[in-house]
Coordinates of N, CA and C in Angstrom, one line a residue:
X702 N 0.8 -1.2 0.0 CA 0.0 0.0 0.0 C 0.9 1.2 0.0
X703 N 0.5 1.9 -1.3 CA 1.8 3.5 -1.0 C 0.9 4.4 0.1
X704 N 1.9 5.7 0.5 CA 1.4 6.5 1.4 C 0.3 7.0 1.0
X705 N -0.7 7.3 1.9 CA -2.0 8.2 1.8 C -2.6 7.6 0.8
X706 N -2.5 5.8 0.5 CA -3.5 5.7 -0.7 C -4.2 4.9 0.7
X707 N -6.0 4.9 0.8 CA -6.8 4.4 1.6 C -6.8 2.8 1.0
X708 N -7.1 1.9 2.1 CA -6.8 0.4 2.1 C -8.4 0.1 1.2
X709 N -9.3 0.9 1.2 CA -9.8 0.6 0.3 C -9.9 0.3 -1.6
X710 N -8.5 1.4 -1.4 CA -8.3 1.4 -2.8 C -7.1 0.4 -3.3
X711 N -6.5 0.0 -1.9 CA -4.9 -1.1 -2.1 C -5.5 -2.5 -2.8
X712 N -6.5 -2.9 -3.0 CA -7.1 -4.5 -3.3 C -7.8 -4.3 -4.7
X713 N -7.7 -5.0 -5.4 CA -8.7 -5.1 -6.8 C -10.4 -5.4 -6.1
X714 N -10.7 -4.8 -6.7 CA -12.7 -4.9 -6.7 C -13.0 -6.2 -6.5
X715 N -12.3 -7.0 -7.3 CA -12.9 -8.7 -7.4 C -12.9 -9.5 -6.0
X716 N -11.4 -9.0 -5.2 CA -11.0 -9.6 -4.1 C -12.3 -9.2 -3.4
X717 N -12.3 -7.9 -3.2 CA -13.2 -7.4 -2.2 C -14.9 -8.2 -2.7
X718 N -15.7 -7.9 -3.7 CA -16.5 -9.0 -3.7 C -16.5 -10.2 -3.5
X719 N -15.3 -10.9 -3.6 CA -15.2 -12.1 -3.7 C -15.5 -12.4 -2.1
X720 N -14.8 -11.7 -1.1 CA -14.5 -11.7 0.5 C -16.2 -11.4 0.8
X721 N -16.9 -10.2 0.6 CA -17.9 -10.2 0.5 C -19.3 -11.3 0.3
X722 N -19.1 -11.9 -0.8 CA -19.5 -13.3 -1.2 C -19.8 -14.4 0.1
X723 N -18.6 -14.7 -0.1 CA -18.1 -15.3 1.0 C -18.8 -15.4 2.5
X724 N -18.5 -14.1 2.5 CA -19.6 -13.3 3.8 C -20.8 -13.7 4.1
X725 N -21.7 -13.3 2.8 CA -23.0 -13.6 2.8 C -23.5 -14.6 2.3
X726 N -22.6 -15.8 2.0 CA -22.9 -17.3 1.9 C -22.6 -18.1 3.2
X727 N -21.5 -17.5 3.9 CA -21.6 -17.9 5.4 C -22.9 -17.8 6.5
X728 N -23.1 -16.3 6.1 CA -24.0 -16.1 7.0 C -25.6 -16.6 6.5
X729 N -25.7 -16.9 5.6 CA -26.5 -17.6 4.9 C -27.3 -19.1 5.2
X730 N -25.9 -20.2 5.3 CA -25.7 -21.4 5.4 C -25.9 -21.2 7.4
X731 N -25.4 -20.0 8.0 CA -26.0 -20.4 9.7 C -27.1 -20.0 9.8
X732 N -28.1 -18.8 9.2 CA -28.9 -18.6 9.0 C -30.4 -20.1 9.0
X733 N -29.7 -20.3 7.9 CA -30.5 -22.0 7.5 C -30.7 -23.0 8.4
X734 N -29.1 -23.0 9.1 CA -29.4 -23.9 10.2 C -30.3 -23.4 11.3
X735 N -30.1 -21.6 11.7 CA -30.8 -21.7 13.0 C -32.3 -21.5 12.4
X736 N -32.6 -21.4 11.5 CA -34.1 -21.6 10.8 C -34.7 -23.1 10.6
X737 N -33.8 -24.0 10.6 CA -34.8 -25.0 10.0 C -34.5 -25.7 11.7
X738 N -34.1 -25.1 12.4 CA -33.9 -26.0 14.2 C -35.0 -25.3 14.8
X739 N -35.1 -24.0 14.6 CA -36.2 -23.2 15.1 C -37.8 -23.8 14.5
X740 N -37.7 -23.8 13.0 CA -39.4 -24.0 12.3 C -39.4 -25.5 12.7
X741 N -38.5 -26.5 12.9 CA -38.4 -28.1 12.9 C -39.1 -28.2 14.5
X742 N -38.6 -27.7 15.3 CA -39.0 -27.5 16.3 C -40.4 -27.1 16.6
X743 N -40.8 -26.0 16.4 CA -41.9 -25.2 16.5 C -43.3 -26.3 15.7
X744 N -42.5 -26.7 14.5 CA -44.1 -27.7 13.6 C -44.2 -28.8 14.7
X745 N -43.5 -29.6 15.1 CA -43.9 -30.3 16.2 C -44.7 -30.0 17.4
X746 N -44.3 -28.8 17.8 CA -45.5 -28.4 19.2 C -46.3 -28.0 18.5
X747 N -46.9 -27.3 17.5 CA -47.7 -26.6 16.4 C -48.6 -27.8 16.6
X748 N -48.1 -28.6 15.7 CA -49.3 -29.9 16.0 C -50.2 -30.2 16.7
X749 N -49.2 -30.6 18.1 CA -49.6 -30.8 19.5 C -50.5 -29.5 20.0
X750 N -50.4 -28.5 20.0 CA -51.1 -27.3 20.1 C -52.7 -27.0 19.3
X751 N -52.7 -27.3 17.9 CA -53.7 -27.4 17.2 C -53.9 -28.2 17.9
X752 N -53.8 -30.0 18.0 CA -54.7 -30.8 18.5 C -55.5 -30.4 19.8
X753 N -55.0 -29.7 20.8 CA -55.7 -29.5 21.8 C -56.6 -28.3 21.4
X754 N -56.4 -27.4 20.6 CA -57.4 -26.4 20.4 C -58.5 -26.8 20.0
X755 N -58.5 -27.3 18.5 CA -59.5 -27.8 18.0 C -60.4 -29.5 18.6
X756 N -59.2 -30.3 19.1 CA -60.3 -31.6 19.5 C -60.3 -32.7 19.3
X757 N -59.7 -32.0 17.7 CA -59.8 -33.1 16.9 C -59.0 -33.2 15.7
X758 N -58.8 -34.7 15.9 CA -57.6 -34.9 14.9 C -57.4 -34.9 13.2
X759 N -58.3 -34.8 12.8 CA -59.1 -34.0 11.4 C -59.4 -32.9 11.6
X760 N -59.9 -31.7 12.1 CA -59.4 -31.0 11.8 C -57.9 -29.9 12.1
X761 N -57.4 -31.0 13.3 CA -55.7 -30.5 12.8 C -55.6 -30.8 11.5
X762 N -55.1 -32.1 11.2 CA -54.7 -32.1 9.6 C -55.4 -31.5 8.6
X763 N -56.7 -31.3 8.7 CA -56.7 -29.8 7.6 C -56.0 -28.4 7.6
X764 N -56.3 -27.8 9.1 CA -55.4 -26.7 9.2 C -54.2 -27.1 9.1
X765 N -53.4 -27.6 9.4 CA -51.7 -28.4 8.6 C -52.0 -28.0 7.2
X766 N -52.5 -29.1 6.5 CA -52.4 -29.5 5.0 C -52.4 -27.7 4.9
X767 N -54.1 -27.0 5.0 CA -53.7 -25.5 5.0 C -52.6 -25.0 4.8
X768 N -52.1 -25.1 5.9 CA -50.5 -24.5 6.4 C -49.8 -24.8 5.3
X769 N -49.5 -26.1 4.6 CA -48.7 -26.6 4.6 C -48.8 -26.0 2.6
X770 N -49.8 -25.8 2.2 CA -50.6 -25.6 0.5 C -50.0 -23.7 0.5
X771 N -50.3 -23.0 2.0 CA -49.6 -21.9 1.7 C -48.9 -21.7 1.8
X772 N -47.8 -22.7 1.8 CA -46.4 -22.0 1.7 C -45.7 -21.7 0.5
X773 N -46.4 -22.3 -0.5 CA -46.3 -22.2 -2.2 C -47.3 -21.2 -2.5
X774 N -48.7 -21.1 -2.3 CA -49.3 -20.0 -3.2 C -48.7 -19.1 -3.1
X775 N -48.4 -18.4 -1.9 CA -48.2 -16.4 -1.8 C -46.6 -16.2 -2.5
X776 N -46.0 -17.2 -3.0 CA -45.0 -17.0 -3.8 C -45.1 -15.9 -5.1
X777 N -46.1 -15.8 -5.7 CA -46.0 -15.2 -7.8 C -46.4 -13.0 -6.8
X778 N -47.1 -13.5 -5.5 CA -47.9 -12.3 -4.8 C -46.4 -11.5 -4.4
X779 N -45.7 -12.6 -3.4 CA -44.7 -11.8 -3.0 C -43.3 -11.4 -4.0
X780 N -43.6 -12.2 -5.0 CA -42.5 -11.6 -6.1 C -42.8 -10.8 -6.9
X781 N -44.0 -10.4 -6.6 CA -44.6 -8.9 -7.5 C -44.3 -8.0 -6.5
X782 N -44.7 -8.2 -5.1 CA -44.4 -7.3 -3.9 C -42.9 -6.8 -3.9
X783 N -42.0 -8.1 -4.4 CA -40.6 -7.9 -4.2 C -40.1 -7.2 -5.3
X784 N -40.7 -7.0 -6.9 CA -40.8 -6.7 -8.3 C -40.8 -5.1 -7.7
X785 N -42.3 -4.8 -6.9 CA -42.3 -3.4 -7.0 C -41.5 -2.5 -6.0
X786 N -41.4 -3.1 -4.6 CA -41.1 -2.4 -3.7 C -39.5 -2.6 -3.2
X787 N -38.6 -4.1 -3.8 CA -37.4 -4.0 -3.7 C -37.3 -5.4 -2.5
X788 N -36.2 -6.1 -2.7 CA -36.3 -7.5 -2.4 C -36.2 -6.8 -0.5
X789 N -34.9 -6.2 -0.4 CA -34.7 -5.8 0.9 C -36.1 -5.4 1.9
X790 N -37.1 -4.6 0.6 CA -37.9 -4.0 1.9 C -38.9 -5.1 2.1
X791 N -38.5 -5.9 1.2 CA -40.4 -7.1 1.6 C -39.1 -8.0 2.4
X792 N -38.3 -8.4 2.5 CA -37.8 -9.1 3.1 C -37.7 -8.4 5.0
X793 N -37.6 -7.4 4.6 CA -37.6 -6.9 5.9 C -38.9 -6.8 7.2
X794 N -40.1 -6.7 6.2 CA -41.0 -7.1 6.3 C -41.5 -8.5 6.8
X795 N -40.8 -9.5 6.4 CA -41.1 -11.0 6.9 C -41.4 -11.3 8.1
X796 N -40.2 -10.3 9.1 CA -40.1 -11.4 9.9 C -41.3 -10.2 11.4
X797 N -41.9 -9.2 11.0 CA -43.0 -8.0 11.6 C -43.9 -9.3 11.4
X798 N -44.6 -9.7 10.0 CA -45.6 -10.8 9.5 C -45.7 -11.8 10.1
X799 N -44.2 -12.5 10.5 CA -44.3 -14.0 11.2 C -44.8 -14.1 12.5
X800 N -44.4 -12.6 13.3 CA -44.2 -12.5 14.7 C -45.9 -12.0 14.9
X801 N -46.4 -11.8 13.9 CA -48.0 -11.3 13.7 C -48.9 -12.5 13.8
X802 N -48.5 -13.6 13.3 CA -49.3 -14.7 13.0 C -49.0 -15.3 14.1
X803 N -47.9 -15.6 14.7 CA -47.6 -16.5 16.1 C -48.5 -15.5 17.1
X804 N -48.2 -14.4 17.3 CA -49.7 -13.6 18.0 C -50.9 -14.1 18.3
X805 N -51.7 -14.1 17.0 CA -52.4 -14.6 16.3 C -52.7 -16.0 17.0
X806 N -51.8 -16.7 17.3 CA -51.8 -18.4 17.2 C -51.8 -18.4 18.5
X807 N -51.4 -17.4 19.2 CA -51.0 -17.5 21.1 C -52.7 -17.0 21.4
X808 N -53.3 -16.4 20.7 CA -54.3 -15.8 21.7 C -55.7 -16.4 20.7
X809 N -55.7 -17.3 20.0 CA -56.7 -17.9 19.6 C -57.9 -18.4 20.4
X810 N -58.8 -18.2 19.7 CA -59.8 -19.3 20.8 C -60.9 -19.9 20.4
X811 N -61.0 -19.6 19.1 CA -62.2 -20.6 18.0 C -61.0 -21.0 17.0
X812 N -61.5 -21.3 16.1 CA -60.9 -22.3 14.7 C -60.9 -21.2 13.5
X813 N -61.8 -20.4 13.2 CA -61.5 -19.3 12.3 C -60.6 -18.2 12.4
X814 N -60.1 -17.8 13.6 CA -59.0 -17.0 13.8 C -57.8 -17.9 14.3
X815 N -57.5 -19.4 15.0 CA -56.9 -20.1 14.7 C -55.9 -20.1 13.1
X816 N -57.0 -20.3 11.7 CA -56.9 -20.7 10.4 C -56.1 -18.6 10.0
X817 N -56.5 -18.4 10.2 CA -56.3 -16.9 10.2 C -54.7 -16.5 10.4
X818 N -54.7 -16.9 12.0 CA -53.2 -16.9 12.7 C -52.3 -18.1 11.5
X819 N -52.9 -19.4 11.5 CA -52.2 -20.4 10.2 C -51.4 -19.4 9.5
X820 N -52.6 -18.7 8.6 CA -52.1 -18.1 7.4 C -51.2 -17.6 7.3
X821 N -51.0 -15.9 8.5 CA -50.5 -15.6 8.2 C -49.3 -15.1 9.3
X822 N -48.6 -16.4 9.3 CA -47.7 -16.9 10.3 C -46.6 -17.8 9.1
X823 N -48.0 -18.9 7.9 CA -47.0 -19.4 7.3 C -46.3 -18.2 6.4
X824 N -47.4 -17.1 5.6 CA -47.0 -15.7 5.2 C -45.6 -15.1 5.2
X825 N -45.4 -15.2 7.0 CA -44.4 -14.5 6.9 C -43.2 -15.1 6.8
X826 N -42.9 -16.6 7.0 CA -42.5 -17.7 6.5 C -42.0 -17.7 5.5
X827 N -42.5 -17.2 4.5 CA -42.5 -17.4 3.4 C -42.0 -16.3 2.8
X828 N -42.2 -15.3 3.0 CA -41.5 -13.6 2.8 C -39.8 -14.1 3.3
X829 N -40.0 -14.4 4.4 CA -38.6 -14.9 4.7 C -37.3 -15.3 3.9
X830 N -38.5 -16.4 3.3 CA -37.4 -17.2 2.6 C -37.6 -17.2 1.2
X831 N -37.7 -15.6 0.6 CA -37.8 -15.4 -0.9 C -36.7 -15.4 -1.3
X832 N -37.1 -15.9 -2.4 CA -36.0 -16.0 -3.4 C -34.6 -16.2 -3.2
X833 N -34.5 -17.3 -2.5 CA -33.4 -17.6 -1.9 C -32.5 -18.4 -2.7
X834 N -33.1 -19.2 -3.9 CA -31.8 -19.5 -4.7 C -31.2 -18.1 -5.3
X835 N -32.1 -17.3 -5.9 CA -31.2 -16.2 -6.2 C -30.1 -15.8 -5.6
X836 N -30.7 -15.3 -3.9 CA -29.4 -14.7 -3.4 C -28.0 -16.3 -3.1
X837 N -28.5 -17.2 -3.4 CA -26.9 -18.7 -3.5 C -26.7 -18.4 -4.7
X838 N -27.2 -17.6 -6.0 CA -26.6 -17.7 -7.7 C -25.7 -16.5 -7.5
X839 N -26.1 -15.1 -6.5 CA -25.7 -14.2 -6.7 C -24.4 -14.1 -5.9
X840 N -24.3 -14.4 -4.7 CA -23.4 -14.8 -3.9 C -22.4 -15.8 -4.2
X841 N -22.5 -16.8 -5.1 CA -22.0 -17.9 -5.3 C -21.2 -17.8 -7.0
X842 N -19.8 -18.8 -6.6 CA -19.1 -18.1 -7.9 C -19.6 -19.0 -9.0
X843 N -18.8 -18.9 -10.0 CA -19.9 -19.8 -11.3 C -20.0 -21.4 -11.5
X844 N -18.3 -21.8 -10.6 CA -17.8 -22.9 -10.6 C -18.6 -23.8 -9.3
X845 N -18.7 -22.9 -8.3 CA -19.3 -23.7 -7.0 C -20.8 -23.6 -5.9
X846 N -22.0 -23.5 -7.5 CA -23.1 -23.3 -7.4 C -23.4 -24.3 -6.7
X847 N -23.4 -25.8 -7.5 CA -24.2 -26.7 -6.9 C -23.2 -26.8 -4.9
X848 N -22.1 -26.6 -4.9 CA -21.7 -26.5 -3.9 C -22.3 -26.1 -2.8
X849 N -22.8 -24.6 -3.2 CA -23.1 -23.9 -2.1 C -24.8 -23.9 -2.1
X850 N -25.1 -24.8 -3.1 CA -26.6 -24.9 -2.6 C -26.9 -26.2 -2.2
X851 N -26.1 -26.9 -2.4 CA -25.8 -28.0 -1.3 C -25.6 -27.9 0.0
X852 N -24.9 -27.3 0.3 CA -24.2 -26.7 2.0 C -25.7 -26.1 2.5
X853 N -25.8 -24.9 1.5 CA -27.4 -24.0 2.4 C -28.8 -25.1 2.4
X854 N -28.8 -25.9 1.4 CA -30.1 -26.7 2.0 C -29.6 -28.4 3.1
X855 N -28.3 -28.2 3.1 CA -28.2 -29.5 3.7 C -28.1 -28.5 5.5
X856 N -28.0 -27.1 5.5 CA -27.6 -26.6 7.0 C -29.4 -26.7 7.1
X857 N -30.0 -26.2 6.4 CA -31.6 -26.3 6.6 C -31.9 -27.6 7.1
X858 N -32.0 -28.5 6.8 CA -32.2 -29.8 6.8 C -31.2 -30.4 8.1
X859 N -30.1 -30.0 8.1 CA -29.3 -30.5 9.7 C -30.0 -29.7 10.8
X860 N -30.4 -28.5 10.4 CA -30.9 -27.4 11.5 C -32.6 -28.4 12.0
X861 N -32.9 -28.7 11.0 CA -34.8 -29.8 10.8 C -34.6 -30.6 11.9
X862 N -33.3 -31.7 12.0 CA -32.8 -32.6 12.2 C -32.8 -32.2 13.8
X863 N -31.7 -31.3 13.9 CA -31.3 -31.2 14.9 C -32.7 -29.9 16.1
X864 N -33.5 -29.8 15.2 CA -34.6 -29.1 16.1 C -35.9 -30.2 16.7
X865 N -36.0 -30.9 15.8 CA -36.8 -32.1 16.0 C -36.2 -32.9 17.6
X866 N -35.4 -33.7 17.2 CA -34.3 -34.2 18.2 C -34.5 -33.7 19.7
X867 N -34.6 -32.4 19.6 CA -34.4 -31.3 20.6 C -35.8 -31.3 21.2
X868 N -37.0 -31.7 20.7 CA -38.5 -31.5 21.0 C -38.1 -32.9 21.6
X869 N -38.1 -34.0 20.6 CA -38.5 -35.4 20.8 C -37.8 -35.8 22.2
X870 N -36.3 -35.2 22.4 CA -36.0 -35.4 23.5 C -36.2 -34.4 24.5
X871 N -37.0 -33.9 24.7 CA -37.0 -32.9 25.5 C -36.3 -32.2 26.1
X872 N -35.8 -31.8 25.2 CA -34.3 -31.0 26.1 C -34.8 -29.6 25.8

């Protein structure tokens, strides 16, 4: 580095994206994990929780199945949302939405506002986790795509693993 040149200017661009990258595929891949230990966790008491609300064991598994059909519709909605108003601010948004719907789910006390809290709990769910191959294509270099979307859905799936575990043994 010569004198009085700033260390921002001492490195080529590429390095610095590339370290960057890097960055946000790390924090990405723990991200995954503490997300799928947290939701892996929570769908198990969820269950157990519906069942006692409702009574009965049909209609838990409808509100499930429910749950389970909206996590794909509100996808084409929120990528219009994300089209017009910018990926950051609807993402930022997600997680106001999630903490809305668990509300929602804590102070229920019929089956209509139950189905309600469902919705829009999976909602913010699902705002969450937009377009998330994008940001592994964008982050990720050209050579070590399937790599890194290997790592981020296998930290999801270890995080499932390891949240489940954590219910079933009650720890």
């Amino acid at each position: 580095m010569k004198n009085g040149e700033k260390l921002s200017e001492s490195s080529p661009i590429s390095e610095k994206t590339n370290r960057v990258k890097k960055r946000n595929m790390g924090a990405q891949i723990t991200m995954n994990l503490i997300h799928g230990f947290g939701f892996s966790a929570f769908n198990i008491a969820f269950a157990l929780f519906l069942n006692d609300i409702t009574g009965s064991l049909f209609s838990t598994g409808i509100i499930i199945t429910i749950s389970n059909i909206m996590q794909f519709l509100p996808m084409p909605f929120i990528g219009k949302l994300s089209d017009k108003y910018g990926i950051k601010k609807v993402w930022l948004f997600g997680p106001p939405i999630f903490v809305f719907g668990l509300i929602i789910l804590i102070f229920s006390n019929s089956i209509p506002i139950l189905i309600v809290g469902v919705l829009i709990y999976v909602l913010g769910a699902m705002v969450n986790s937009l377009n998330f191959q994008l940001f592994v294509s964008e982050n990720s270099g050209g050579s070590k795509k399937g790599i890194m979307y290997g790592l981020t859905f296998f930290a999801y799936f270890g995080g499932s693993i390891g949240g489940t575990s954590f219910v079933i043994l009650n720890l």
